[in-house]
Short mmCIF file of N, CA and C in Angstrom, two decimals:
data_model
loop_
_atom_site.label_atom_id
_atom_site.label_comp_id
_atom_site.label_asym_id
_atom_site.label_seq_id
_atom_site.Cartn_x
_atom_site.Cartn_y
_atom_site.Cartn_z
N MET A 9 74.17 -8.58 78.68
CA MET A 9 73.83 -8.66 80.18
C MET A 9 72.12 -8.94 79.88
N ASP A 10 71.58 -10.19 80.53
CA ASP A 10 70.39 -10.45 80.11
C ASP A 10 69.83 -10.61 81.59
N THR A 11 68.87 -9.53 81.77
CA THR A 11 68.00 -9.30 82.64
C THR A 11 66.59 -9.61 83.14
N SER A 12 66.25 -10.51 82.00
CA SER A 12 64.88 -11.14 81.96
C SER A 12 64.61 -11.84 83.23
N TYR A 13 63.72 -11.84 83.86
CA TYR A 13 63.42 -12.86 84.74
C TYR A 13 62.05 -13.65 84.40
N PRO A 14 61.62 -14.69 84.83
CA PRO A 14 62.38 -15.78 85.54
C PRO A 14 63.51 -16.49 84.64
N ARG A 15 64.65 -16.56 85.14
CA ARG A 15 65.69 -17.29 84.35
C ARG A 15 65.40 -18.63 84.29
N GLU A 16 65.69 -19.53 83.31
CA GLU A 16 65.84 -20.83 83.18
C GLU A 16 66.89 -21.45 82.41
N GLU A 17 67.69 -21.70 83.03
CA GLU A 17 69.13 -22.10 82.60
C GLU A 17 69.18 -23.72 82.28
N ARG A 18 68.06 -24.47 82.10
CA ARG A 18 67.96 -25.90 82.23
C ARG A 18 68.52 -26.12 80.59
N THR A 19 68.86 -26.91 80.49
CA THR A 19 68.83 -27.57 78.97
C THR A 19 67.51 -28.50 78.67
N PRO A 20 67.36 -28.85 77.55
CA PRO A 20 65.89 -29.61 77.29
C PRO A 20 66.75 -30.99 77.26
N SER A 21 65.86 -31.96 77.90
CA SER A 21 66.44 -33.38 78.01
C SER A 21 66.18 -33.91 76.71
N LYS A 22 66.98 -34.92 76.58
CA LYS A 22 66.49 -35.79 75.20
C LYS A 22 65.44 -36.66 75.48
N ARG A 23 65.65 -37.23 76.54
CA ARG A 23 64.72 -38.30 77.03
C ARG A 23 63.35 -37.61 77.73
N GLY A 24 62.38 -37.67 77.08
CA GLY A 24 61.19 -37.23 77.84
C GLY A 24 60.69 -38.03 78.83
N SER A 25 59.78 -37.43 79.73
CA SER A 25 59.22 -38.23 80.66
C SER A 25 58.05 -38.92 79.96
N PRO A 26 57.39 -40.14 80.31
CA PRO A 26 56.47 -40.63 79.54
C PRO A 26 54.92 -39.78 80.20
N PRO A 27 54.12 -39.54 79.10
CA PRO A 27 53.13 -38.46 79.38
C PRO A 27 52.19 -39.10 80.54
N ALA A 28 51.90 -38.36 81.23
CA ALA A 28 50.90 -38.49 82.73
C ALA A 28 49.48 -38.99 81.89
N ALA A 29 48.93 -39.57 82.81
CA ALA A 29 47.18 -39.79 82.14
C ALA A 29 46.43 -38.49 82.56
N PRO A 30 45.95 -38.37 81.56
CA PRO A 30 44.82 -37.08 81.63
C PRO A 30 43.97 -37.09 83.08
N ALA A 31 43.91 -35.79 83.45
CA ALA A 31 42.92 -35.68 85.29
C ALA A 31 41.54 -35.96 84.24
N PRO A 32 40.85 -36.81 85.17
CA PRO A 32 39.25 -37.08 84.85
C PRO A 32 38.84 -35.95 84.68
N ARG A 33 37.12 -35.84 83.74
CA ARG A 33 36.78 -34.78 83.68
C ARG A 33 35.49 -35.14 84.92
N ASP A 34 35.18 -33.57 85.48
CA ASP A 34 34.34 -33.83 86.58
C ASP A 34 32.84 -33.79 86.36
N HIS A 35 32.53 -33.23 84.79
CA HIS A 35 31.22 -33.26 84.45
C HIS A 35 30.31 -32.24 84.98
N LEU A 36 30.67 -31.13 85.73
CA LEU A 36 30.11 -30.22 86.79
C LEU A 36 29.23 -29.41 85.90
N VAL A 37 29.58 -29.08 84.71
CA VAL A 37 28.50 -28.19 84.01
C VAL A 37 27.30 -28.86 83.39
N TRP A 38 27.73 -29.99 83.17
CA TRP A 38 26.59 -30.73 82.69
C TRP A 38 25.55 -31.21 83.73
N ALA A 39 26.31 -31.12 85.16
CA ALA A 39 25.37 -31.78 86.33
C ALA A 39 24.44 -30.55 86.76
N ILE A 40 24.90 -29.33 86.31
CA ILE A 40 24.53 -28.34 86.90
C ILE A 40 23.11 -28.10 86.31
N PHE A 41 23.56 -28.16 84.70
CA PHE A 41 22.44 -28.11 83.56
C PHE A 41 21.15 -28.98 83.85
N ASN A 42 21.60 -30.18 84.29
CA ASN A 42 20.81 -31.21 84.69
C ASN A 42 19.73 -30.79 85.76
N THR A 43 20.82 -30.08 86.61
CA THR A 43 19.86 -29.50 88.19
C THR A 43 19.04 -28.74 87.85
N LEU A 44 19.11 -27.83 86.76
CA LEU A 44 18.38 -26.43 87.14
C LEU A 44 17.20 -26.78 86.01
N TYR A 45 17.59 -27.47 84.73
CA TYR A 45 16.79 -27.62 83.72
C TYR A 45 16.26 -28.81 83.81
N MET A 46 16.47 -30.02 83.87
CA MET A 46 16.05 -30.88 83.58
C MET A 46 16.41 -31.92 84.66
N ASN A 47 15.31 -31.36 85.66
CA ASN A 47 15.67 -32.61 87.35
C ASN A 47 14.63 -33.53 87.11
N PHE A 48 15.21 -34.83 86.59
CA PHE A 48 13.96 -35.82 86.25
C PHE A 48 14.31 -36.97 87.43
N CYS A 49 13.53 -36.93 88.62
CA CYS A 49 13.85 -37.74 89.78
C CYS A 49 14.88 -37.40 90.74
N CYS A 50 15.33 -36.02 90.80
CA CYS A 50 16.22 -35.47 91.33
C CYS A 50 17.44 -36.38 90.91
N LEU A 51 17.60 -36.77 89.70
CA LEU A 51 19.02 -37.55 89.35
C LEU A 51 19.93 -36.45 88.73
N GLY A 52 19.39 -35.24 88.48
CA GLY A 52 20.64 -33.93 88.22
C GLY A 52 20.93 -33.48 89.52
N PHE A 53 20.22 -33.38 90.44
CA PHE A 53 20.92 -33.21 91.69
C PHE A 53 22.10 -34.11 92.42
N VAL A 54 21.68 -35.57 92.28
CA VAL A 54 22.73 -36.41 92.76
C VAL A 54 23.79 -36.39 91.59
N ALA A 55 23.81 -36.17 90.43
CA ALA A 55 25.02 -36.06 89.72
C ALA A 55 25.88 -35.01 89.90
N LEU A 56 25.11 -33.80 90.30
CA LEU A 56 25.72 -32.30 90.72
C LEU A 56 26.93 -32.99 92.08
N ALA A 57 26.09 -33.60 93.19
CA ALA A 57 26.93 -34.18 94.24
C ALA A 57 28.16 -34.91 93.90
N PHE A 58 27.94 -35.65 92.92
CA PHE A 58 28.85 -36.78 92.37
C PHE A 58 29.94 -35.76 91.60
N ALA A 59 29.69 -35.01 90.85
CA ALA A 59 30.44 -33.73 90.09
C ALA A 59 31.41 -33.37 91.28
N VAL A 60 30.79 -32.62 92.33
CA VAL A 60 31.44 -31.81 93.39
C VAL A 60 32.43 -32.36 93.90
N LYS A 61 32.04 -33.96 94.26
CA LYS A 61 32.87 -34.72 94.87
C LYS A 61 34.14 -35.10 93.95
N ALA A 62 33.69 -35.23 92.60
CA ALA A 62 34.92 -35.50 91.47
C ALA A 62 35.77 -34.41 91.73
N ARG A 63 35.54 -33.28 91.72
CA ARG A 63 36.31 -32.05 91.14
C ARG A 63 37.13 -31.59 92.63
N ASP A 64 36.61 -32.05 93.76
CA ASP A 64 37.31 -31.96 95.18
C ASP A 64 38.28 -33.18 95.08
N ARG A 65 38.06 -34.09 94.69
CA ARG A 65 39.21 -35.27 94.94
C ARG A 65 40.18 -34.96 93.74
N LYS A 66 39.92 -34.15 92.56
CA LYS A 66 40.74 -34.08 91.60
C LYS A 66 41.74 -32.95 92.28
N VAL A 67 41.31 -31.93 92.96
CA VAL A 67 41.86 -30.47 93.52
C VAL A 67 43.00 -31.51 94.45
N ALA A 68 42.21 -32.42 95.35
CA ALA A 68 43.37 -32.73 96.45
C ALA A 68 44.27 -33.85 96.03
N GLY A 69 44.24 -34.07 94.65
CA GLY A 69 45.35 -34.97 94.27
C GLY A 69 44.85 -36.41 94.07
N ASP A 70 43.81 -36.83 94.47
CA ASP A 70 43.34 -38.28 94.78
C ASP A 70 42.55 -38.68 93.31
N VAL A 71 43.47 -39.00 92.05
CA VAL A 71 43.06 -39.33 90.90
C VAL A 71 42.36 -40.56 90.85
N GLU A 72 42.42 -41.79 91.60
CA GLU A 72 41.33 -42.60 91.56
C GLU A 72 40.05 -42.54 91.83
N ALA A 73 39.99 -41.71 93.04
CA ALA A 73 39.04 -41.51 93.58
C ALA A 73 38.10 -40.48 92.70
N ALA A 74 38.83 -39.45 91.92
CA ALA A 74 38.13 -38.62 91.22
C ALA A 74 37.62 -39.31 90.03
N ARG A 75 38.37 -40.26 89.64
CA ARG A 75 37.81 -40.98 88.19
C ARG A 75 36.64 -41.76 88.53
N HIS A 76 36.15 -42.25 90.25
CA HIS A 76 35.16 -42.90 90.44
C HIS A 76 33.91 -42.25 90.69
N PHE A 77 34.17 -40.91 91.25
CA PHE A 77 33.15 -40.12 91.17
C PHE A 77 32.71 -39.27 89.87
N SER A 78 33.58 -39.37 88.95
CA SER A 78 33.30 -38.67 87.62
C SER A 78 32.78 -39.70 86.91
N SER A 79 32.98 -41.10 86.66
CA SER A 79 32.34 -42.07 86.35
C SER A 79 30.76 -42.06 86.87
N LYS A 80 30.55 -41.86 88.59
CA LYS A 80 29.22 -42.01 88.79
C LYS A 80 28.58 -40.61 88.34
N ALA A 81 29.02 -39.49 88.05
CA ALA A 81 28.33 -38.44 87.63
C ALA A 81 27.80 -38.16 86.39
N ARG A 82 28.62 -38.85 85.45
CA ARG A 82 28.44 -39.42 84.30
C ARG A 82 27.47 -40.13 84.09
N CYS A 83 27.31 -41.04 84.64
CA CYS A 83 26.06 -42.25 84.82
C CYS A 83 24.66 -41.39 85.13
N TYR A 84 24.79 -40.69 86.27
CA TYR A 84 23.73 -39.94 86.84
C TYR A 84 23.21 -38.92 85.60
N ASN A 85 24.37 -38.29 85.08
CA ASN A 85 24.04 -37.04 84.04
C ASN A 85 23.43 -37.80 82.84
N ALA A 86 23.77 -38.73 82.58
CA ALA A 86 22.90 -39.46 81.23
C ALA A 86 21.88 -39.87 81.54
N LEU A 87 21.62 -40.68 82.73
CA LEU A 87 20.20 -41.02 83.22
C LEU A 87 19.01 -39.91 83.28
N ALA A 88 19.57 -38.66 83.80
CA ALA A 88 18.96 -37.31 84.02
C ALA A 88 18.39 -36.87 82.77
N THR A 89 19.14 -36.70 81.64
CA THR A 89 19.31 -36.22 80.34
C THR A 89 18.29 -37.41 79.53
N ALA A 90 18.47 -38.58 79.70
CA ALA A 90 17.48 -39.35 78.69
C ALA A 90 16.23 -39.63 79.38
N GLY A 91 16.14 -39.58 80.47
CA GLY A 91 14.71 -39.59 81.40
C GLY A 91 14.05 -38.20 81.00
N SER A 92 14.64 -37.16 80.82
CA SER A 92 14.14 -35.52 80.52
C SER A 92 14.17 -35.81 79.08
N VAL A 93 14.46 -36.37 78.24
CA VAL A 93 14.55 -36.24 76.90
C VAL A 93 13.22 -37.13 76.48
N VAL A 94 13.30 -38.38 77.09
CA VAL A 94 12.62 -39.75 76.28
C VAL A 94 11.21 -39.39 76.76
N LEU A 95 11.31 -39.36 78.44
CA LEU A 95 9.68 -39.26 79.09
C LEU A 95 8.89 -38.32 78.37
N PRO A 96 8.97 -36.99 78.12
CA PRO A 96 8.20 -36.11 77.26
C PRO A 96 7.94 -36.18 75.88
N LEU A 97 8.94 -36.90 75.16
CA LEU A 97 8.41 -37.29 73.94
C LEU A 97 7.61 -38.73 73.98
N LEU A 98 7.42 -39.48 74.52
CA LEU A 98 6.92 -40.52 74.87
C LEU A 98 5.67 -39.97 75.07
N LEU A 99 5.25 -39.35 76.17
CA LEU A 99 4.09 -38.69 76.54
C LEU A 99 3.53 -37.76 75.59
N GLY A 100 4.06 -37.11 74.52
CA GLY A 100 3.58 -36.71 73.55
C GLY A 100 3.17 -37.29 72.29
N ALA A 101 3.83 -38.61 72.52
CA ALA A 101 3.28 -39.30 71.32
C ALA A 101 2.26 -40.42 71.74
N LEU A 102 1.88 -40.42 73.03
CA LEU A 102 0.89 -40.78 73.76
C LEU A 102 -0.43 -39.94 73.64
N ILE A 103 -0.37 -38.73 73.79
CA ILE A 103 -1.36 -37.77 73.28
C ILE A 103 -1.80 -37.76 71.92
N VAL A 104 -1.01 -37.49 70.78
CA VAL A 104 -0.96 -37.56 69.63
C VAL A 104 -1.86 -38.73 69.29
N THR A 105 -1.46 -40.10 69.58
CA THR A 105 -2.20 -40.96 69.37
C THR A 105 -3.58 -41.17 69.98
N GLY A 106 -3.56 -40.79 70.98
CA GLY A 106 -4.95 -40.88 71.79
C GLY A 106 -5.99 -39.85 71.13
N VAL A 107 -5.48 -38.77 70.69
CA VAL A 107 -6.36 -37.64 70.03
C VAL A 107 -6.82 -38.18 68.81
N ILE A 108 -6.02 -38.91 68.28
CA ILE A 108 -6.24 -39.45 66.62
C ILE A 108 -7.41 -40.72 66.97
N HIS A 109 -7.13 -41.20 67.83
CA HIS A 109 -8.38 -42.44 68.18
C HIS A 109 -9.49 -41.85 68.53
N LEU A 110 -9.57 -40.91 69.45
CA LEU A 110 -10.49 -40.30 69.81
C LEU A 110 -11.50 -39.80 68.83
N SER A 111 -10.40 -39.00 67.84
CA SER A 111 -11.59 -38.45 66.35
C SER A 111 -11.89 -39.47 65.77
N LYS A 112 -11.45 -40.73 65.49
CA LYS A 112 -11.98 -41.51 64.58
C LYS A 112 -13.15 -41.88 65.24
N LEU A 113 -12.65 -42.61 66.58
CA LEU A 113 -13.96 -43.00 67.32
C LEU A 113 -15.50 -42.20 67.35
N ALA A 114 -15.16 -40.84 67.54
CA ALA A 114 -16.16 -39.78 67.44
C ALA A 114 -16.93 -39.92 65.93
N GLN A 115 -15.71 -40.17 64.83
CA GLN A 115 -16.42 -40.01 63.51
C GLN A 115 -17.42 -41.25 63.38
N GLU A 116 -16.74 -42.52 63.99
CA GLU A 116 -17.64 -43.49 63.72
C GLU A 116 -18.92 -43.49 64.27
N SER A 117 -18.65 -43.03 65.60
CA SER A 117 -20.05 -42.89 66.56
C SER A 117 -21.17 -41.96 65.85
N VAL A 118 -20.76 -40.95 65.28
CA VAL A 118 -21.64 -39.91 64.83
C VAL A 118 -22.37 -40.71 63.50
N GLY A 119 -21.59 -41.22 62.56
CA GLY A 119 -22.08 -42.36 61.67
C GLY A 119 -23.34 -43.27 62.13
N PHE A 120 -22.90 -43.80 63.23
CA PHE A 120 -23.69 -45.04 63.67
C PHE A 120 -25.08 -44.74 64.24
N PHE A 121 -25.16 -43.09 65.04
CA PHE A 121 -26.30 -42.53 65.17
C PHE A 121 -27.17 -42.16 63.89
N THR A 122 -26.54 -41.48 63.09
CA THR A 122 -27.43 -40.93 62.30
C THR A 122 -28.24 -42.17 61.27
N TYR A 123 -27.30 -43.16 61.19
CA TYR A 123 -27.67 -44.44 60.58
C TYR A 123 -29.12 -44.85 61.24
N GLN A 124 -29.04 -45.11 62.76
CA GLN A 124 -30.06 -45.46 63.33
C GLN A 124 -31.25 -44.87 63.25
N PHE A 125 -30.96 -42.99 63.39
CA PHE A 125 -32.12 -42.18 63.29
C PHE A 125 -32.98 -42.40 62.04
N SER A 126 -32.19 -42.40 60.84
CA SER A 126 -32.80 -42.69 59.86
C SER A 126 -33.24 -43.80 59.20
N GLY A 127 -33.25 -44.71 59.89
CA GLY A 127 -33.66 -46.10 59.82
C GLY A 127 -34.98 -46.20 60.41
N SER A 128 -35.29 -45.36 61.70
CA SER A 128 -36.29 -45.57 62.45
C SER A 128 -37.29 -44.91 61.87
N ASP A 129 -37.20 -43.89 60.96
CA ASP A 129 -38.16 -43.26 60.14
C ASP A 129 -38.94 -44.02 59.20
N ASP A 130 -38.19 -44.92 58.44
CA ASP A 130 -38.81 -45.74 57.19
C ASP A 130 -39.45 -46.58 57.85
N GLU A 131 -39.45 -47.52 59.27
CA GLU A 131 -40.40 -48.27 59.78
C GLU A 131 -41.67 -47.61 60.24
N ASP A 132 -41.77 -46.17 61.02
CA ASP A 132 -43.07 -45.68 60.97
C ASP A 132 -44.08 -45.49 59.84
N GLN A 133 -43.79 -45.71 58.50
CA GLN A 133 -44.37 -45.29 57.22
C GLN A 133 -45.20 -46.29 56.93
#
């Protein structure tokens, strides 16, 4: 006598139902990361809002709206991440090239002024 619960007495069917489309991702963790650490122009917060909407719609069973909000959350997350990674790299490159240019300019000006002072000594004699 089998007393295990729950009892399942269904026989496996030979015809399987077609696989359902996977539920859309809500990108909530990525949006939280962008909101807390890399909030470029508040795009991380906008991505967080769309990610929460996508999760709410997914829980409610509205897959099409969840897909729409998930797509928007992914877009804003990508923009926030790209803006937060590219802009500091661009700023760093500009600072480095500016420092190199100013150091070359300073070396040239030192050479110019030493030439002018040494040339005026020869004319006085």
